[in-house]
Amino acid sequence: MEQSRIQSYAAVAEVVSAAAIIVSLLYVGYEYRRTSTMSSREADVILFERTRESNRILIESPGMADIVHLAETAPEALSPADSLRFLAYRQDFCDTWEIAWYYHADGLLETETWEEWDRWFSEEALLAPDFAWRETRRHFTGEGFRDHVDRALAGG
């Protein structure tokens, strides 16, 4: 009888030990995921840094500021070389927009934050001449993002 009681306790102890191991592995997995996943705030900071870099280019290169201004007011007056410079600058802008789009799609950028960024990107994109997105669009392979920008530029 004593032997059977000890075996019962041993069986319960094994089950409890196994459960404790499973719980601790789940906790370790949760902690790993929590610490290895970017937060929405970190994603936001990356977008601000990329935007600041674009602004730095305009501040430090008056010629580039002139090109952007001309593209937004009289795009037909751009020389072929300045048109290429403007398209490269716009591609960086669209790259940042696409990063934001994927951050949101992956759940890294909160919806409210994404909507604020997307509204700003859309407003800025509407300032550029039509050829800017038409030429830059080919660079983006993800149909979802291209469709999103197409809708934003069409007003919907």
PDB file of C-alpha atoms in Angstrom:
ATOM      1  CA  MET A   1       0.000   0.000   0.000  1.00  0.00           C
ATOM      2  CA  GLU A   2       2.829   2.378   0.923  1.00  0.00           C
ATOM      3  CA  GLN A   3       4.569   1.567  -2.380  1.00  0.00           C
ATOM      4  CA  SER A   4       1.425   2.419  -4.353  1.00  0.00           C
ATOM      5  CA  ARG A   5       1.063   5.741  -2.520  1.00  0.00           C
ATOM      6  CA  ILE A   6       4.696   6.643  -3.293  1.00  0.00           C
ATOM      7  CA  GLN A   7       4.160   5.736  -6.945  1.00  0.00           C
ATOM      8  CA  SER A   8       1.039   7.949  -7.029  1.00  0.00           C
ATOM      9  CA  TYR A   9       2.989  10.866  -5.543  1.00  0.00           C
ATOM     10  CA  ALA A  10       5.794  10.273  -8.011  1.00  0.00           C
ATOM     11  CA  ALA A  11       3.340  10.293 -10.940  1.00  0.00           C
ATOM     12  CA  VAL A  12       1.756  13.547  -9.722  1.00  0.00           C
ATOM     13  CA  ALA A  13       5.209  15.072  -9.239  1.00  0.00           C
ATOM     14  CA  GLU A  14       6.153  14.128 -12.803  1.00  0.00           C
ATOM     15  CA  VAL A  15       2.988  15.740 -14.177  1.00  0.00           C
ATOM     16  CA  VAL A  16       3.574  18.895 -12.118  1.00  0.00           C
ATOM     17  CA  SER A  17       7.217  19.004 -13.255  1.00  0.00           C
ATOM     18  CA  ALA A  18       6.217  18.595 -16.894  1.00  0.00           C
ATOM     19  CA  ALA A  19       3.609  21.353 -16.544  1.00  0.00           C
ATOM     20  CA  ALA A  20       6.177  23.645 -14.913  1.00  0.00           C
ATOM     21  CA  ILE A  21       8.619  23.031 -17.767  1.00  0.00           C
ATOM     22  CA  ILE A  22       5.939  23.788 -20.357  1.00  0.00           C
ATOM     23  CA  VAL A  23       4.916  26.992 -18.556  1.00  0.00           C
ATOM     24  CA  SER A  24       8.531  28.128 -18.256  1.00  0.00           C
ATOM     25  CA  LEU A  25       9.169  27.433 -21.976  1.00  0.00           C
ATOM     26  CA  LEU A  26       6.069  29.399 -22.918  1.00  0.00           C
ATOM     27  CA  TYR A  27       7.239  32.270 -20.727  1.00  0.00           C
ATOM     28  CA  VAL A  28      10.718  32.223 -22.259  1.00  0.00           C
ATOM     29  CA  GLY A  29       9.160  32.243 -25.746  1.00  0.00           C
ATOM     30  CA  TYR A  30       6.908  35.148 -24.816  1.00  0.00           C
ATOM     31  CA  GLU A  31       9.814  37.143 -23.353  1.00  0.00           C
ATOM     32  CA  TYR A  32      11.986  36.439 -26.373  1.00  0.00           C
ATOM     33  CA  ARG A  33       9.267  37.595 -28.744  1.00  0.00           C
ATOM     34  CA  ARG A  34       8.547  40.679 -26.648  1.00  0.00           C
ATOM     35  CA  THR A  35      12.185  41.746 -26.543  1.00  0.00           C
ATOM     36  CA  SER A  36      13.037  40.853 -30.137  1.00  0.00           C
ATOM     37  CA  THR A  37      10.032  42.516 -31.745  1.00  0.00           C
ATOM     38  CA  MET A  38      10.172  46.180 -32.609  1.00  0.00           C
ATOM     39  CA  SER A  39       7.676  48.368 -30.796  1.00  0.00           C
ATOM     40  CA  SER A  40       5.359  50.777 -32.574  1.00  0.00           C
ATOM     41  CA  ARG A  41       7.325  53.642 -31.044  1.00  0.00           C
ATOM     42  CA  GLU A  42      10.601  52.280 -32.418  1.00  0.00           C
ATOM     43  CA  ALA A  43       9.031  51.976 -35.877  1.00  0.00           C
ATOM     44  CA  ASP A  44       7.823  55.565 -35.566  1.00  0.00           C
ATOM     45  CA  VAL A  45      11.339  56.738 -34.665  1.00  0.00           C
ATOM     46  CA  ILE A  46      12.797  54.992 -37.735  1.00  0.00           C
ATOM     47  CA  LEU A  47      10.269  56.775 -39.960  1.00  0.00           C
ATOM     48  CA  PHE A  48      11.107  60.133 -38.359  1.00  0.00           C
ATOM     49  CA  GLU A  49      14.827  59.488 -38.893  1.00  0.00           C
ATOM     50  CA  ARG A  50      14.298  58.685 -42.577  1.00  0.00           C
ATOM     51  CA  THR A  51      12.172  61.824 -42.994  1.00  0.00           C
ATOM     52  CA  ARG A  52      14.780  63.928 -41.213  1.00  0.00           C
ATOM     53  CA  GLU A  53      17.411  62.568 -43.631  1.00  0.00           C
ATOM     54  CA  SER A  54      15.301  63.763 -46.584  1.00  0.00           C
ATOM     55  CA  ASN A  55      14.989  67.181 -44.975  1.00  0.00           C
ATOM     56  CA  ARG A  56      18.738  67.255 -44.364  1.00  0.00           C
ATOM     57  CA  ILE A  57      19.327  66.717 -48.082  1.00  0.00           C
ATOM     58  CA  LEU A  58      17.167  69.746 -48.883  1.00  0.00           C
ATOM     59  CA  ILE A  59      18.825  71.892 -46.232  1.00  0.00           C
ATOM     60  CA  GLU A  60      22.392  70.993 -47.117  1.00  0.00           C
ATOM     61  CA  SER A  61      21.918  70.994 -50.873  1.00  0.00           C
ATOM     62  CA  PRO A  62      20.244  74.170 -52.081  1.00  0.00           C
ATOM     63  CA  GLY A  63      20.399  72.800 -55.623  1.00  0.00           C
ATOM     64  CA  MET A  64      18.227  69.858 -54.584  1.00  0.00           C
ATOM     65  CA  ALA A  65      15.765  72.197 -52.894  1.00  0.00           C
ATOM     66  CA  ASP A  66      15.542  74.148 -56.166  1.00  0.00           C
ATOM     67  CA  ILE A  67      14.936  70.917 -58.099  1.00  0.00           C
ATOM     68  CA  VAL A  68      12.122  69.843 -55.751  1.00  0.00           C
ATOM     69  CA  HIS A  69      10.538  73.290 -55.918  1.00  0.00           C
ATOM     70  CA  LEU A  70      10.722  73.311 -59.706  1.00  0.00           C
ATOM     71  CA  ALA A  71       9.303  69.778 -59.914  1.00  0.00           C
ATOM     72  CA  GLU A  72       6.357  70.808 -57.754  1.00  0.00           C
ATOM     73  CA  THR A  73       5.652  74.066 -59.615  1.00  0.00           C
ATOM     74  CA  ALA A  74       6.880  73.667 -63.210  1.00  0.00           C
ATOM     75  CA  PRO A  75       7.964  70.055 -63.819  1.00  0.00           C
ATOM     76  CA  GLU A  76       8.240  70.600 -67.561  1.00  0.00           C
ATOM     77  CA  ALA A  77      11.157  72.971 -66.884  1.00  0.00           C
ATOM     78  CA  LEU A  78      13.302  70.229 -65.292  1.00  0.00           C
ATOM     79  CA  SER A  79      16.381  69.232 -67.229  1.00  0.00           C
ATOM     80  CA  PRO A  80      16.762  65.469 -67.830  1.00  0.00           C
ATOM     81  CA  ALA A  81      19.501  65.300 -65.164  1.00  0.00           C
ATOM     82  CA  ASP A  82      17.413  67.237 -62.628  1.00  0.00           C
ATOM     83  CA  SER A  83      14.442  65.037 -63.421  1.00  0.00           C
ATOM     84  CA  LEU A  84      16.556  61.987 -62.531  1.00  0.00           C
ATOM     85  CA  ARG A  85      17.707  63.638 -59.292  1.00  0.00           C
ATOM     86  CA  PHE A  86      14.124  64.427 -58.379  1.00  0.00           C
ATOM     87  CA  LEU A  87      13.014  60.865 -59.133  1.00  0.00           C
ATOM     88  CA  ALA A  88      15.784  59.472 -56.917  1.00  0.00           C
ATOM     89  CA  TYR A  89      14.694  61.817 -54.141  1.00  0.00           C
ATOM     90  CA  ARG A  90      11.063  60.751 -54.604  1.00  0.00           C
ATOM     91  CA  GLN A  91      12.042  57.102 -54.561  1.00  0.00           C
ATOM     92  CA  ASP A  92      13.536  57.595 -51.098  1.00  0.00           C
ATOM     93  CA  PHE A  93      10.278  59.238 -50.042  1.00  0.00           C
ATOM     94  CA  CYS A  94       8.256  56.324 -51.399  1.00  0.00           C
ATOM     95  CA  ASP A  95      10.660  53.824 -49.799  1.00  0.00           C
ATOM     96  CA  THR A  96       9.904  55.388 -46.419  1.00  0.00           C
ATOM     97  CA  TRP A  97       6.169  55.269 -47.138  1.00  0.00           C
ATOM     98  CA  GLU A  98       6.459  51.612 -48.095  1.00  0.00           C
ATOM     99  CA  ILE A  99       8.397  50.834 -44.902  1.00  0.00           C
ATOM    100  CA  ALA A 100       5.587  52.449 -42.903  1.00  0.00           C
ATOM    101  CA  TRP A 101       3.030  50.462 -44.896  1.00  0.00           C
ATOM    102  CA  TYR A 102       4.792  47.162 -44.140  1.00  0.00           C
ATOM    103  CA  TYR A 103       5.323  48.089 -40.485  1.00  0.00           C
ATOM    104  CA  HIS A 104       1.581  48.560 -40.213  1.00  0.00           C
ATOM    105  CA  ALA A 105       0.774  45.411 -42.196  1.00  0.00           C
ATOM    106  CA  ASP A 106       3.100  43.427 -39.900  1.00  0.00           C
ATOM    107  CA  GLY A 107       1.442  44.874 -36.807  1.00  0.00           C
ATOM    108  CA  LEU A 108       4.508  46.866 -35.752  1.00  0.00           C
ATOM    109  CA  LEU A 109       2.973  50.294 -36.308  1.00  0.00           C
ATOM    110  CA  GLU A 110      -0.263  51.018 -34.469  1.00  0.00           C
ATOM    111  CA  THR A 111      -3.252  51.879 -36.645  1.00  0.00           C
ATOM    112  CA  GLU A 112      -3.608  55.435 -35.328  1.00  0.00           C
ATOM    113  CA  THR A 113       0.083  56.137 -35.911  1.00  0.00           C
ATOM    114  CA  TRP A 114      -0.058  54.540 -39.376  1.00  0.00           C
ATOM    115  CA  GLU A 115      -3.069  56.654 -40.332  1.00  0.00           C
ATOM    116  CA  GLU A 116      -1.233  59.843 -39.325  1.00  0.00           C
ATOM    117  CA  TRP A 117       1.841  58.852 -41.349  1.00  0.00           C
ATOM    118  CA  ASP A 118      -0.251  57.721 -44.306  1.00  0.00           C
ATOM    119  CA  ARG A 119      -2.203  60.978 -44.357  1.00  0.00           C
ATOM    120  CA  TRP A 120       1.075  62.947 -44.379  1.00  0.00           C
ATOM    121  CA  PHE A 121       2.626  60.755 -47.087  1.00  0.00           C
ATOM    122  CA  SER A 122      -0.514  61.094 -49.230  1.00  0.00           C
ATOM    123  CA  GLU A 123      -0.552  64.882 -48.892  1.00  0.00           C
ATOM    124  CA  GLU A 124       3.136  65.107 -49.755  1.00  0.00           C
ATOM    125  CA  ALA A 125       2.775  62.742 -52.703  1.00  0.00           C
ATOM    126  CA  LEU A 126       0.004  64.881 -54.153  1.00  0.00           C
ATOM    127  CA  LEU A 127       2.449  67.818 -54.343  1.00  0.00           C
ATOM    128  CA  ALA A 128       4.670  65.963 -56.796  1.00  0.00           C
ATOM    129  CA  PRO A 129       4.006  65.979 -60.539  1.00  0.00           C
ATOM    130  CA  ASP A 130       2.210  62.962 -61.998  1.00  0.00           C
ATOM    131  CA  PHE A 131       5.353  61.584 -63.607  1.00  0.00           C
ATOM    132  CA  ALA A 132       6.990  61.146 -60.171  1.00  0.00           C
ATOM    133  CA  TRP A 133       4.832  58.212 -59.085  1.00  0.00           C
ATOM    134  CA  ARG A 134       4.434  56.872 -62.626  1.00  0.00           C
ATOM    135  CA  GLU A 135       8.224  56.553 -62.954  1.00  0.00           C
ATOM    136  CA  THR A 136       8.889  55.552 -59.346  1.00  0.00           C
ATOM    137  CA  ARG A 137       6.061  52.985 -59.219  1.00  0.00           C
ATOM    138  CA  ARG A 138       8.100  50.415 -61.185  1.00  0.00           C
ATOM    139  CA  HIS A 139      10.621  50.241 -58.335  1.00  0.00           C
ATOM    140  CA  PHE A 140       8.081  48.698 -55.954  1.00  0.00           C
ATOM    141  CA  THR A 141       7.388  45.011 -56.325  1.00  0.00           C
ATOM    142  CA  GLY A 142       4.634  44.668 -53.759  1.00  0.00           C
ATOM    143  CA  GLU A 143       1.269  45.063 -55.442  1.00  0.00           C
ATOM    144  CA  GLY A 144      -0.409  45.937 -52.153  1.00  0.00           C
ATOM    145  CA  PHE A 145       1.705  49.025 -51.612  1.00  0.00           C
ATOM    146  CA  ARG A 146       1.489  50.115 -55.266  1.00  0.00           C
ATOM    147  CA  ASP A 147      -2.302  49.771 -55.137  1.00  0.00           C
ATOM    148  CA  HIS A 148      -2.405  51.722 -51.880  1.00  0.00           C
ATOM    149  CA  VAL A 149      -0.472  54.643 -53.379  1.00  0.00           C
ATOM    150  CA  ASP A 150      -2.526  54.490 -56.579  1.00  0.00           C
ATOM    151  CA  ARG A 151      -5.704  54.853 -54.489  1.00  0.00           C
ATOM    152  CA  ALA A 152      -4.196  57.657 -52.382  1.00  0.00           C
ATOM    153  CA  LEU A 153      -3.186  59.612 -55.471  1.00  0.00           C
ATOM    154  CA  ALA A 154      -6.594  59.045 -57.054  1.00  0.00           C
ATOM    155  CA  GLY A 155      -8.204  60.566 -53.978  1.00  0.00           C
ATOM    156  CA  GLY A 156      -9.560  57.430 -52.424  1.00  0.00           C
TER     157      GLY A 156
END
